[in-house]
Amino acid sequence: MISADCHAGADLLDYRPYLAKEHHDEFDAWAATYVNPYQDLLADTADRNWNSERRLAELERDGIVAEVVFPNTIPPFFPSASLTAPAPTAREFAQRWAGLRAHNRWLADFCAAAPGRRAGVFQILLNDVDEAVREIHRAVGAGLGGGLLLPGTPPGSGLPELYSTAYDPIWAACAELGVPVNHHAGSASPPLGDEPAARAVFMVETTWFSHRALWHLVFGGAFRRHPGLRLVLTEQGSGWIPGVLDMLDYYHGRLVAAGTKASTAEAKFGAGLGASMGKRPSQVWHENCWVGASFMRPHEVPLRDRIGIDKIMWGSDYPHDEGTHPYSREGLRIAYAGLPREEVAAMVGGNAARVYGFDLERLAPLAAKVGPTVAELAEPLGEPPADATSPAFAKGGSVRVW
């Protein structure tokens, strides 16, 4: 089992040694007054984010031998976790760049503490493309093989949209270095305010805002110009993919056809898009894209052939409360029991090993000790664990929608 969606980060003050010295005084002043907004980062379990030995032990008890590591804790100079932090002002950019570089340096050391078992996802900002490219090369050179965490460009951010050719140097660098571009749920939503309803609206809209990266890069022609580019959409569900690909294929075909027609309104609308977009979106998906399907739900499983069995990477979302830990085996049983062994093996580890460069032969001895057996995962789950907190075990979660 390889989790394609885990999270980690340093304790706040532990980022200081990873900051350039010129930022130490301003970091001390910032940290002295900073109030962490997240209860889980103040609890006794917060050290799961940075305590390497505890983390390895808990993941092994859960059957997991390797992980893709997204950020979780607060980097220096950020008001909240970097995945959900609002777009910075011009004044804040320099400080936040310093904070993300500190996180990337810390993450390289954290991954090195468990050789072959962690693929660290490094962070950039999009406001300075040249600086982003330099950080990509530096992070990969430091051993971070998890690839780039792509920030969102939510409405009001002031940044070019993701379809812009302004980001071509970023796509080119990732394709050249052989690391994926990851887009995680929660990283592209606009600020919604503090009213209670905002939380409900965020839950409804956040995955949609994250899905947008797919059609932005497809229609923007990023994969045509950079055929080696790989995109991973993580913790966004997977059941939406077949329908969205059908929709994107429809618009792609309509725009291509419009370009060959007479001077009509639609022909003008589609002018030049046929050649610039490249292949059909569904073809791009099957050649260049994957989904980090954190605790895939049973109703999504019948769609696996349409999504692509070789495109699905399971994740536990450790150490989040909504993750499947410590019941990842049970989470897999509720979704995957009864499926062919080779399909389960691909979705729970083989695909992630291929995308993120894990060595399955190196991991095999540990998997033989701590991983679930084929027979165990083939056994349907009856009642879910009473104290499970993951939506994977929500009432009705075992109902299959065909």
Short mmCIF file of C-alpha atoms in Angstrom, two decimals:
data_model
loop_
_atom_site.label_atom_id
_atom_site.label_comp_id
_atom_site.label_asym_id
_atom_site.label_seq_id
_atom_site.Cartn_x
_atom_site.Cartn_y
_atom_site.Cartn_z
CA MET A 1 0.00 0.00 0.00
CA ILE A 2 1.34 3.41 -1.04
CA SER A 3 -0.70 6.42 0.01
CA ALA A 4 -0.76 9.00 -2.77
CA ASP A 5 -2.21 11.58 -0.38
CA CYS A 6 -0.59 12.26 3.00
CA HIS A 7 0.32 15.55 4.65
CA ALA A 8 3.23 16.78 6.76
CA GLY A 9 5.08 19.90 7.82
CA ALA A 10 7.38 21.23 10.51
CA ASP A 11 6.33 22.57 13.88
CA LEU A 12 6.20 26.34 13.51
CA LEU A 13 9.47 27.28 15.23
CA ASP A 14 11.32 24.38 13.63
CA TYR A 15 11.13 26.18 10.28
CA ARG A 16 13.53 28.86 11.53
CA PRO A 17 16.80 27.01 10.73
CA TYR A 18 15.54 26.47 7.19
CA LEU A 19 14.98 30.18 6.56
CA ALA A 20 17.68 32.35 5.04
CA LYS A 21 19.34 34.29 7.86
CA GLU A 22 18.12 37.65 6.63
CA HIS A 23 14.57 36.54 7.51
CA HIS A 24 15.30 35.36 11.06
CA ASP A 25 14.45 38.62 12.87
CA GLU A 26 11.19 39.14 10.99
CA PHE A 27 10.32 35.47 11.54
CA ASP A 28 10.88 35.83 15.29
CA ALA A 29 8.59 38.85 15.39
CA TRP A 30 5.92 37.10 13.30
CA ALA A 31 6.05 33.84 15.25
CA ALA A 32 5.83 35.63 18.61
CA THR A 33 2.32 36.88 17.85
CA TYR A 34 1.05 34.15 15.53
CA VAL A 35 -2.05 32.23 16.66
CA ASN A 36 -2.55 28.89 14.92
CA PRO A 37 -6.12 28.65 13.58
CA TYR A 38 -6.23 24.84 13.43
CA GLN A 39 -7.23 22.72 16.41
CA ASP A 40 -5.60 19.59 14.99
CA LEU A 41 -2.25 21.42 14.90
CA LEU A 42 -2.62 22.30 18.59
CA ALA A 43 -3.64 18.81 19.76
CA ASP A 44 -1.41 16.10 21.19
CA THR A 45 -1.50 14.36 17.82
CA ALA A 46 -0.05 17.36 15.96
CA ASP A 47 3.43 15.85 15.97
CA ARG A 48 2.26 13.25 13.45
CA ASN A 49 3.15 15.97 10.94
CA TRP A 50 6.84 16.06 11.85
CA ASN A 51 7.65 13.15 14.19
CA SER A 52 9.22 10.80 11.67
CA GLU A 53 9.39 7.73 13.89
CA ARG A 54 5.81 8.05 15.14
CA ARG A 55 4.61 8.58 11.60
CA LEU A 56 6.41 5.53 10.21
CA ALA A 57 5.08 3.35 13.03
CA GLU A 58 1.47 4.50 12.58
CA LEU A 59 1.55 4.14 8.81
CA GLU A 60 3.04 0.66 9.09
CA ARG A 61 0.32 -0.39 11.55
CA ASP A 62 -2.15 0.86 8.94
CA GLY A 63 -0.48 -1.30 6.26
CA ILE A 64 1.15 1.60 4.39
CA VAL A 65 4.82 1.34 3.35
CA ALA A 66 5.30 4.62 1.44
CA GLU A 67 3.61 7.98 1.01
CA VAL A 68 3.33 11.06 -1.17
CA VAL A 69 3.75 14.01 1.19
CA PHE A 70 1.72 17.17 0.64
CA PRO A 71 2.05 20.18 2.99
CA ASN A 72 -0.07 20.59 6.10
CA THR A 73 1.37 22.84 8.80
CA ILE A 74 1.80 26.62 8.66
CA PRO A 75 4.87 27.79 6.71
CA PRO A 76 6.59 30.96 7.88
CA PHE A 77 4.73 34.19 7.14
CA PHE A 78 1.46 32.48 6.11
CA PRO A 79 -1.83 33.27 7.88
CA SER A 80 -3.04 29.69 7.44
CA ALA A 81 -2.04 26.45 5.76
CA SER A 82 -0.56 27.17 2.36
CA LEU A 83 -3.19 25.07 0.56
CA THR A 84 -5.96 27.43 1.65
CA ALA A 85 -4.11 30.69 2.28
CA PRO A 86 -5.58 33.66 0.40
CA ALA A 87 -3.53 35.14 -2.41
CA PRO A 88 -0.80 37.36 -0.95
CA THR A 89 -0.38 41.04 -1.62
CA ALA A 90 2.68 42.32 -3.46
CA ARG A 91 4.25 43.22 -0.10
CA GLU A 92 3.76 39.70 1.20
CA PHE A 93 5.18 37.84 -1.80
CA ALA A 94 8.84 38.04 -0.74
CA GLN A 95 8.12 36.77 2.76
CA ARG A 96 5.93 33.94 1.53
CA TRP A 97 8.52 32.87 -1.01
CA ALA A 98 10.99 32.64 1.87
CA GLY A 99 8.47 30.60 3.87
CA LEU A 100 7.83 28.11 1.07
CA ARG A 101 11.54 27.67 0.43
CA ALA A 102 11.98 26.92 4.14
CA HIS A 103 9.24 24.30 3.93
CA ASN A 104 10.81 22.70 0.86
CA ARG A 105 14.21 22.51 2.59
CA TRP A 106 12.62 20.99 5.70
CA LEU A 107 10.68 18.51 3.57
CA ALA A 108 13.84 17.34 1.79
CA ASP A 109 15.36 16.44 5.18
CA PHE A 110 12.10 14.81 6.32
CA CYS A 111 12.00 12.60 3.23
CA ALA A 112 15.69 11.74 3.57
CA ALA A 113 14.93 10.39 7.07
CA ALA A 114 12.96 7.54 5.46
CA PRO A 115 14.84 6.67 2.26
CA GLY A 116 12.65 5.36 -0.53
CA ARG A 117 9.45 5.76 1.47
CA ARG A 118 8.49 9.43 1.01
CA ALA A 119 7.93 11.45 -2.13
CA GLY A 120 7.85 15.09 -1.05
CA VAL A 121 5.64 17.55 -2.94
CA PHE A 122 7.38 20.93 -3.09
CA GLN A 123 5.75 24.35 -3.21
CA ILE A 124 6.06 27.48 -5.34
CA LEU A 125 4.20 30.72 -5.99
CA LEU A 126 3.04 31.70 -9.46
CA ASN A 127 3.73 35.42 -9.26
CA ASP A 128 7.31 35.05 -10.52
CA VAL A 129 7.66 32.29 -13.11
CA ASP A 130 11.45 32.55 -13.36
CA GLU A 131 11.76 32.22 -9.59
CA ALA A 132 9.35 29.27 -9.67
CA VAL A 133 11.48 27.47 -12.26
CA ARG A 134 14.61 28.02 -10.18
CA GLU A 135 12.85 26.55 -7.13
CA ILE A 136 11.64 23.55 -9.16
CA HIS A 137 15.20 22.72 -10.18
CA ARG A 138 16.51 23.29 -6.65
CA ALA A 139 13.80 21.14 -5.03
CA VAL A 140 14.23 18.24 -7.44
CA GLY A 141 17.99 18.47 -6.98
CA ALA A 142 17.43 18.22 -3.22
CA GLY A 143 15.65 14.90 -3.71
CA LEU A 144 11.99 15.93 -3.65
CA GLY A 145 10.48 13.48 -6.13
CA GLY A 146 6.81 14.15 -5.41
CA GLY A 147 6.69 16.99 -7.91
CA LEU A 148 5.20 20.44 -7.83
CA LEU A 149 2.17 21.56 -5.83
CA LEU A 150 0.32 23.78 -8.28
CA PRO A 151 -1.29 26.79 -6.58
CA GLY A 152 -4.73 27.78 -7.72
CA THR A 153 -5.59 31.04 -9.44
CA PRO A 154 -8.96 31.78 -7.81
CA PRO A 155 -11.07 34.74 -8.89
CA GLY A 156 -9.59 37.90 -7.47
CA SER A 157 -6.05 36.53 -7.20
CA GLY A 158 -4.72 38.94 -9.84
CA LEU A 159 -2.73 36.11 -11.44
CA PRO A 160 -3.01 34.91 -15.04
CA GLU A 161 -5.37 31.97 -15.39
CA LEU A 162 -3.78 28.52 -15.51
CA TYR A 163 -4.43 28.24 -19.25
CA SER A 164 -2.04 31.15 -19.85
CA THR A 165 1.14 30.46 -21.80
CA ALA A 166 2.88 32.59 -19.16
CA TYR A 167 3.32 29.36 -17.17
CA ASP A 168 4.96 27.41 -19.99
CA PRO A 169 8.42 27.54 -18.35
CA ILE A 170 6.93 25.80 -15.31
CA TRP A 171 5.33 23.03 -17.39
CA ALA A 172 8.56 22.66 -19.37
CA ALA A 173 10.68 22.31 -16.23
CA CYS A 174 8.43 19.64 -14.72
CA ALA A 175 8.29 17.70 -17.98
CA GLU A 176 12.06 17.92 -18.40
CA LEU A 177 12.76 16.77 -14.84
CA GLY A 178 10.15 14.01 -14.96
CA VAL A 179 8.13 15.16 -11.94
CA PRO A 180 4.35 15.56 -11.88
CA VAL A 181 2.32 18.71 -11.39
CA ASN A 182 -0.05 18.07 -8.46
CA HIS A 183 -3.23 20.03 -7.86
CA HIS A 184 -4.82 19.37 -4.47
CA ALA A 185 -8.37 20.12 -3.39
CA GLY A 186 -8.74 23.29 -1.37
CA SER A 187 -5.98 25.16 -3.16
CA ALA A 188 -8.02 27.08 -5.72
CA SER A 189 -11.13 28.37 -3.96
CA PRO A 190 -11.69 32.12 -3.58
CA PRO A 191 -12.19 33.61 -0.10
CA LEU A 192 -15.81 33.14 0.97
CA GLY A 193 -15.97 35.10 4.21
CA ASP A 194 -16.67 34.05 7.77
CA GLU A 195 -20.43 33.49 7.87
CA PRO A 196 -21.51 29.94 8.82
CA ALA A 197 -22.94 29.30 5.34
CA ALA A 198 -19.49 29.86 3.87
CA ARG A 199 -18.38 26.49 5.22
CA ALA A 200 -21.19 24.70 3.43
CA VAL A 201 -20.57 26.61 0.20
CA PHE A 202 -16.86 25.79 0.46
CA MET A 203 -17.65 22.07 0.70
CA VAL A 204 -19.88 22.27 -2.37
CA GLU A 205 -17.55 24.36 -4.51
CA THR A 206 -13.99 23.56 -3.46
CA THR A 207 -13.60 20.43 -5.57
CA TRP A 208 -15.05 22.18 -8.63
CA PHE A 209 -12.53 24.99 -8.33
CA SER A 210 -9.81 22.34 -8.12
CA HIS A 211 -11.14 20.45 -11.16
CA ARG A 212 -10.68 23.62 -13.23
CA ALA A 213 -6.95 22.96 -13.56
CA LEU A 214 -7.76 20.03 -15.86
CA TRP A 215 -9.69 21.96 -18.49
CA HIS A 216 -7.48 25.01 -18.18
CA LEU A 217 -4.36 23.03 -19.06
CA VAL A 218 -6.13 20.96 -21.72
CA PHE A 219 -7.79 23.85 -23.55
CA GLY A 220 -4.72 26.00 -23.01
CA GLY A 221 -2.69 23.45 -25.00
CA ALA A 222 -0.15 22.79 -22.23
CA PHE A 223 -0.04 19.07 -23.00
CA ARG A 224 0.30 19.73 -26.74
CA ARG A 225 3.33 21.93 -26.18
CA HIS A 226 4.75 19.70 -23.43
CA PRO A 227 3.74 16.09 -24.19
CA GLY A 228 5.79 14.82 -21.24
CA LEU A 229 3.81 16.90 -18.74
CA ARG A 230 1.94 14.88 -16.11
CA LEU A 231 -0.96 16.22 -14.03
CA VAL A 232 -2.25 14.64 -10.81
CA LEU A 233 -5.55 15.81 -9.30
CA THR A 234 -5.61 14.80 -5.63
CA GLU A 235 -8.35 14.55 -3.00
CA GLN A 236 -11.02 15.69 -5.42
CA GLY A 237 -13.00 12.47 -5.71
CA SER A 238 -12.99 10.41 -8.88
CA GLY A 239 -16.62 9.78 -9.83
CA TRP A 240 -16.81 13.11 -11.64
CA ILE A 241 -14.12 12.26 -14.17
CA PRO A 242 -16.03 10.28 -16.84
CA GLY A 243 -18.83 12.83 -17.11
CA VAL A 244 -16.47 15.78 -17.20
CA LEU A 245 -14.33 14.14 -19.89
CA ASP A 246 -17.47 13.58 -21.97
CA MET A 247 -18.36 17.25 -21.55
CA LEU A 248 -14.87 18.44 -22.42
CA ASP A 249 -14.76 16.19 -25.49
CA TYR A 250 -18.06 17.68 -26.62
CA TYR A 251 -16.80 21.25 -26.39
CA HIS A 252 -13.46 20.31 -27.91
CA GLY A 253 -15.18 18.69 -30.90
CA ARG A 254 -17.56 21.59 -31.28
CA LEU A 255 -14.74 24.15 -31.29
CA VAL A 256 -12.64 22.13 -33.74
CA ALA A 257 -15.62 21.76 -36.08
CA ALA A 258 -16.46 25.45 -35.79
CA GLY A 259 -13.03 26.37 -37.09
CA THR A 260 -13.77 24.66 -40.40
CA LYS A 261 -17.13 26.31 -41.01
CA ALA A 262 -18.05 29.48 -42.78
CA SER A 263 -17.90 32.86 -41.13
CA THR A 264 -20.47 32.23 -38.43
CA ALA A 265 -20.53 33.48 -34.87
CA GLU A 266 -19.43 30.10 -33.57
CA ALA A 267 -16.64 29.88 -36.16
CA LYS A 268 -15.28 33.19 -34.93
CA PHE A 269 -15.57 32.00 -31.34
CA GLY A 270 -13.55 28.87 -32.10
CA ALA A 271 -11.02 30.50 -34.42
CA GLY A 272 -7.53 29.14 -33.82
CA LEU A 273 -8.54 26.85 -30.98
CA GLY A 274 -8.58 23.61 -32.95
CA ALA A 275 -4.84 23.54 -33.51
CA SER A 276 -3.82 25.15 -30.23
CA MET A 277 -5.79 22.80 -27.97
CA GLY A 278 -4.30 19.61 -29.33
CA LYS A 279 -5.80 16.17 -28.68
CA ARG A 280 -9.26 15.38 -27.35
CA PRO A 281 -9.48 15.90 -23.58
CA SER A 282 -10.26 12.23 -22.93
CA GLN A 283 -7.13 11.25 -24.84
CA VAL A 284 -5.06 13.77 -22.91
CA TRP A 285 -6.46 12.32 -19.69
CA HIS A 286 -5.43 8.79 -20.56
CA GLU A 287 -1.96 9.88 -21.69
CA ASN A 288 -1.03 12.60 -19.20
CA CYS A 289 -3.29 12.66 -16.13
CA TRP A 290 -3.93 10.74 -12.89
CA VAL A 291 -6.23 11.06 -9.90
CA GLY A 292 -5.15 10.83 -6.27
CA ALA A 293 -8.42 9.21 -5.24
CA SER A 294 -8.21 9.50 -1.48
CA PHE A 295 -10.28 6.71 0.11
CA MET A 296 -12.19 5.98 -3.10
CA ARG A 297 -15.89 5.48 -2.31
CA PRO A 298 -17.75 2.30 -3.29
CA HIS A 299 -20.07 4.13 -5.67
CA GLU A 300 -17.04 5.32 -7.64
CA VAL A 301 -15.53 1.87 -8.08
CA PRO A 302 -17.82 0.74 -10.96
CA LEU A 303 -16.49 3.73 -12.93
CA ARG A 304 -12.89 2.60 -12.66
CA ASP A 305 -12.66 1.34 -16.25
CA ARG A 306 -13.93 4.66 -17.58
CA ILE A 307 -11.55 6.58 -15.32
CA GLY A 308 -8.72 4.19 -16.18
CA ILE A 309 -7.55 1.59 -13.68
CA ASP A 310 -3.99 2.71 -14.42
CA LYS A 311 -4.98 6.28 -13.50
CA ILE A 312 -6.30 5.73 -9.97
CA MET A 313 -4.03 6.15 -6.93
CA TRP A 314 -5.50 5.48 -3.49
CA GLY A 315 -4.63 7.73 -0.57
CA SER A 316 -5.29 7.64 3.18
CA ASP A 317 -5.09 11.42 3.79
CA TYR A 318 -3.00 10.80 6.93
CA PRO A 319 -2.92 12.49 9.45
CA HIS A 320 -6.21 14.29 8.81
CA ASP A 321 -9.29 13.35 10.85
CA GLU A 322 -11.21 12.70 7.64
CA GLY A 323 -8.55 10.24 6.53
CA THR A 324 -8.84 6.47 6.80
CA HIS A 325 -6.14 6.02 9.49
CA PRO A 326 -6.12 3.77 11.49
CA TYR A 327 -8.65 1.80 9.44
CA SER A 328 -7.17 1.94 5.96
CA ARG A 329 -7.50 -1.82 5.50
CA GLU A 330 -11.19 -1.56 6.30
CA GLY A 331 -11.52 1.42 3.97
CA LEU A 332 -10.04 -0.62 1.15
CA ARG A 333 -12.30 -3.57 1.92
CA ILE A 334 -15.45 -1.46 1.81
CA ALA A 335 -14.51 -0.21 -1.66
CA TYR A 336 -12.37 -2.88 -3.32
CA ALA A 337 -13.50 -6.26 -1.95
CA GLY A 338 -14.26 -8.66 -4.77
CA LEU A 339 -12.20 -6.86 -7.42
CA PRO A 340 -9.47 -8.66 -9.36
CA ARG A 341 -6.19 -8.78 -7.46
CA GLU A 342 -4.21 -7.02 -10.20
CA GLU A 343 -6.66 -4.10 -10.23
CA VAL A 344 -6.43 -3.65 -6.47
CA ALA A 345 -2.63 -3.89 -6.59
CA ALA A 346 -2.50 -1.15 -9.22
CA MET A 347 -4.84 1.24 -7.41
CA VAL A 348 -3.37 0.84 -3.91
CA GLY A 349 0.29 1.03 -4.87
CA GLY A 350 1.45 0.13 -8.35
CA ASN A 351 0.21 3.27 -10.08
CA ALA A 352 1.67 5.56 -7.41
CA ALA A 353 5.00 3.78 -7.68
CA ARG A 354 5.04 4.44 -11.41
CA VAL A 355 4.05 8.11 -11.17
CA TYR A 356 6.22 9.07 -8.19
CA GLY A 357 9.18 6.76 -8.71
CA PHE A 358 8.87 4.40 -5.74
CA ASP A 359 10.87 1.17 -6.02
CA LEU A 360 8.43 -1.69 -5.43
CA GLU A 361 11.21 -4.26 -5.09
CA ARG A 362 12.80 -2.17 -2.36
CA LEU A 363 9.47 -1.83 -0.56
CA ALA A 364 8.45 -5.47 -0.96
CA PRO A 365 10.14 -6.88 2.19
CA LEU A 366 8.44 -4.26 4.37
CA ALA A 367 5.11 -4.79 2.63
CA ALA A 368 5.40 -8.50 3.34
CA LYS A 369 5.64 -7.69 7.06
CA VAL A 370 3.06 -4.92 7.49
CA GLY A 371 0.80 -4.86 4.42
CA PRO A 372 -2.63 -6.46 4.14
CA THR A 373 -2.89 -9.77 2.34
CA VAL A 374 -4.79 -10.25 -0.88
CA ALA A 375 -7.27 -12.45 0.98
CA GLU A 376 -7.84 -9.79 3.65
CA LEU A 377 -8.73 -7.07 1.16
CA ALA A 378 -10.95 -9.48 -0.77
CA GLU A 379 -13.20 -9.96 2.26
CA PRO A 380 -16.23 -7.58 2.18
CA LEU A 381 -16.53 -5.33 5.21
CA GLY A 382 -19.57 -5.75 7.39
CA GLU A 383 -20.09 -3.03 9.96
CA PRO A 384 -17.54 -0.20 9.78
CA PRO A 385 -15.44 0.57 12.87
CA ALA A 386 -17.55 2.43 15.40
CA ASP A 387 -14.96 5.15 15.98
CA ALA A 388 -13.98 5.68 12.33
CA THR A 389 -14.05 9.36 11.35
CA SER A 390 -13.50 9.12 7.59
CA PRO A 391 -16.30 9.81 5.09
CA ALA A 392 -15.23 6.50 3.54
CA PHE A 393 -17.31 4.87 6.28
CA ALA A 394 -20.26 7.28 6.15
CA LYS A 395 -23.74 5.80 6.23
CA GLY A 396 -24.69 4.78 2.75
CA GLY A 397 -21.04 4.71 1.69
CA SER A 398 -21.28 1.06 0.70
CA VAL A 399 -24.10 1.60 -1.78
CA ARG A 400 -22.93 1.11 -5.34
CA VAL A 401 -24.36 3.42 -7.99
CA TRP A 402 -24.20 1.69 -11.38
#
